[in-house]
Amino acid sequence: FGITAKFANNSNWIINRDSYLGKLVIDSSSKITAPKGFKIEMTVNGVKTSIKEGVYEGEVILKLVKL
């Protein structure tokens, strides 16, 4: 969980596997999306959290869930 990911300036991260981060920063112009047929569930320190603008620290887990 020591990895930091920062998304700014209209970035779009399409995740293709579960991701484990120590810090995630998303600005208002950026987004994180899933491939077709999947959705993303994010937890921060074990708490389900909406993916939106903000700074998330601790055990940040982004999981792909098949629809």
Coordinates of N, CA and C in Angstrom, one line a residue:
F1 N 0.8 -1.2 0.0 CA 0.0 0.0 0.0 C 0.9 1.3 0.0
G2 N 2.1 1.2 -0.5 CA 2.9 2.4 -0.5 C 2.9 3.2 -1.8
I3 N 2.1 2.8 -2.7 CA 2.0 3.5 -4.0 C 1.1 4.7 -3.9
T4 N 1.5 5.8 -4.5 CA 0.6 7.0 -4.7 C 0.3 7.2 -6.1
A5 N -1.0 7.4 -6.4 CA -1.5 7.7 -7.7 C -2.2 9.0 -7.7
K6 N -1.9 9.9 -8.7 CA -2.5 11.2 -8.7 C -3.0 11.5 -10.1
F7 N -4.3 11.9 -10.2 CA -4.9 12.1 -11.5 C -5.4 13.6 -11.6
A8 N -4.9 14.3 -12.5 CA -5.2 15.7 -12.7 C -5.2 16.1 -14.2
N9 N -5.7 17.2 -14.5 CA -5.7 17.8 -15.9 C -6.4 16.8 -16.9
N10 N -7.6 16.5 -16.6 CA -8.5 15.6 -17.4 C -8.0 14.2 -17.6
S11 N -7.3 13.7 -16.7 CA -6.8 12.3 -16.7 C -8.0 11.3 -16.7
N12 N -7.8 10.2 -17.4 CA -8.8 9.1 -17.3 C -8.0 7.8 -17.1
W13 N -8.2 7.2 -16.0 CA -7.5 5.9 -15.7 C -8.5 4.8 -15.9
I14 N -8.4 3.9 -16.8 CA -9.2 2.8 -17.0 C -8.5 1.6 -16.4
I15 N -9.0 1.2 -15.2 CA -8.3 0.1 -14.5 C -8.6 -1.2 -15.1
N16 N -7.6 -2.1 -15.2 CA -7.7 -3.4 -15.8 C -7.5 -4.6 -14.8
R17 N -7.2 -4.2 -13.6 CA -7.1 -5.2 -12.5 C -7.2 -4.5 -11.2
D18 N -7.5 -5.3 -10.1 CA -7.6 -4.7 -8.8 C -6.3 -3.9 -8.5
S19 N -6.5 -2.8 -7.8 CA -5.3 -1.9 -7.5 C -5.3 -1.6 -6.0
Y20 N -4.1 -1.6 -5.5 CA -3.9 -1.4 -4.0 C -2.9 -0.2 -3.9
L21 N -3.5 0.9 -3.3 CA -2.7 2.1 -3.2 C -2.6 2.6 -1.7
G22 N -1.6 3.4 -1.5 CA -1.5 4.0 -0.2 C -2.1 5.4 -0.2
K23 N -2.1 6.0 -1.4 CA -2.7 7.3 -1.5 C -3.3 7.5 -2.9
L24 N -4.5 8.1 -3.0 CA -5.1 8.3 -4.3 C -5.6 9.8 -4.3
V25 N -5.2 10.5 -5.4 CA -5.6 11.9 -5.5 C -6.3 12.0 -6.8
I26 N -7.6 12.6 -6.8 CA -8.4 12.7 -8.0 C -8.8 14.2 -8.0
D27 N -8.5 14.9 -9.1 CA -9.0 16.3 -9.2 C -10.4 16.3 -9.9
S28 N -11.0 17.5 -9.9 CA -12.4 17.6 -10.4 C -12.5 17.3 -11.9
S29 N -11.4 17.4 -12.7 CA -11.5 17.2 -14.1 C -11.1 15.7 -14.5
S30 N -10.8 14.9 -13.6 CA -10.3 13.5 -13.9 C -11.3 12.5 -13.5
K31 N -11.1 11.3 -14.0 CA -12.0 10.2 -13.6 C -11.3 8.8 -13.7
I32 N -11.9 7.9 -13.0 CA -11.4 6.5 -13.0 C -12.6 5.7 -13.5
T33 N -12.3 4.9 -14.5 CA -13.4 4.1 -15.1 C -13.0 2.6 -15.2
A34 N -14.0 1.8 -15.4 CA -13.8 0.4 -15.6 C -14.0 0.0 -17.1
P35 N -13.4 -1.1 -17.5 CA -13.7 -1.6 -18.9 C -15.2 -2.0 -19.0
K36 N -15.6 -2.1 -20.2 CA -17.0 -2.5 -20.5 C -17.3 -3.9 -19.8
G37 N -18.4 -4.0 -19.1 CA -18.8 -5.2 -18.5 C -18.4 -5.3 -17.0
F38 N -17.7 -4.2 -16.5 CA -17.3 -4.2 -15.1 C -17.7 -2.9 -14.5
K39 N -17.6 -2.9 -13.2 CA -17.7 -1.6 -12.4 C -16.6 -1.6 -11.4
I40 N -16.4 -0.5 -10.8 CA -15.3 -0.4 -9.8 C -15.9 -0.2 -8.4
E41 N -15.4 -0.9 -7.4 CA -15.8 -0.6 -6.0 C -14.5 -0.2 -5.3
M42 N -14.6 0.9 -4.6 CA -13.4 1.4 -3.9 C -13.7 1.3 -2.4
T43 N -12.7 0.9 -1.6 CA -12.7 0.9 -0.2 C -11.5 1.7 0.3
V44 N -11.6 2.5 1.3 CA -10.5 3.2 2.0 C -10.5 2.8 3.4
N45 N -9.5 2.1 3.8 CA -9.3 1.6 5.2 C -10.5 0.8 5.6
G46 N -11.0 0.0 4.6 CA -12.1 -1.0 4.8 C -13.5 -0.4 4.7
V47 N -13.6 0.9 4.4 CA -14.9 1.5 4.2 C -15.2 1.8 2.8
K48 N -16.4 1.2 2.3 CA -16.8 1.5 0.9 C -16.9 3.0 0.7
T49 N -16.3 3.5 -0.4 CA -16.2 4.9 -0.6 C -16.5 5.2 -2.1
S50 N -17.3 6.3 -2.3 CA -17.6 6.7 -3.7 C -16.3 7.2 -4.4
I51 N -16.2 7.0 -5.7 CA -15.0 7.5 -6.4 C -15.4 8.9 -6.9
K52 N -14.8 9.9 -6.3 CA -15.0 11.3 -6.7 C -13.8 12.1 -6.4
E53 N -13.8 13.4 -6.7 CA -12.7 14.3 -6.4 C -12.4 14.2 -4.9
G54 N -11.1 14.1 -4.7 CA -10.6 14.1 -3.3 C -9.2 13.5 -3.1
V55 N -8.8 13.4 -1.9 CA -7.6 12.8 -1.5 C -7.9 11.6 -0.5
Y56 N -7.5 10.4 -0.9 CA -7.8 9.2 -0.1 C -6.4 8.6 0.3
E57 N -6.3 8.4 1.7 CA -5.0 7.8 2.2 C -5.3 6.6 3.1
G58 N -4.3 5.8 3.1 CA -4.4 4.5 3.9 C -4.4 3.3 3.0
E59 N -5.3 2.4 3.3 CA -5.4 1.2 2.4 C -6.5 1.5 1.4
V60 N -6.1 2.0 0.2 CA -7.1 2.3 -0.8 C -7.1 1.2 -1.8
I61 N -8.3 0.5 -1.9 CA -8.4 -0.7 -2.8 C -9.5 -0.4 -3.8
L62 N -9.1 -0.5 -5.1 CA -10.0 -0.4 -6.2 C -10.2 -1.8 -6.8
K63 N -11.4 -2.3 -6.7 CA -11.7 -3.7 -7.2 C -12.6 -3.7 -8.4
L64 N -12.2 -4.5 -9.4 CA -13.1 -4.6 -10.6 C -14.2 -5.7 -10.2
V65 N -15.4 -5.4 -10.5 CA -16.5 -6.3 -10.3 C -17.3 -6.5 -11.6
K66 N -17.4 -7.8 -12.0 CA -18.1 -8.1 -13.2 C -19.6 -7.8 -13.1
L67 N -20.1 -7.2 -14.1 CA -21.6 -6.8 -14.1 C -22.4 -8.0 -14.5

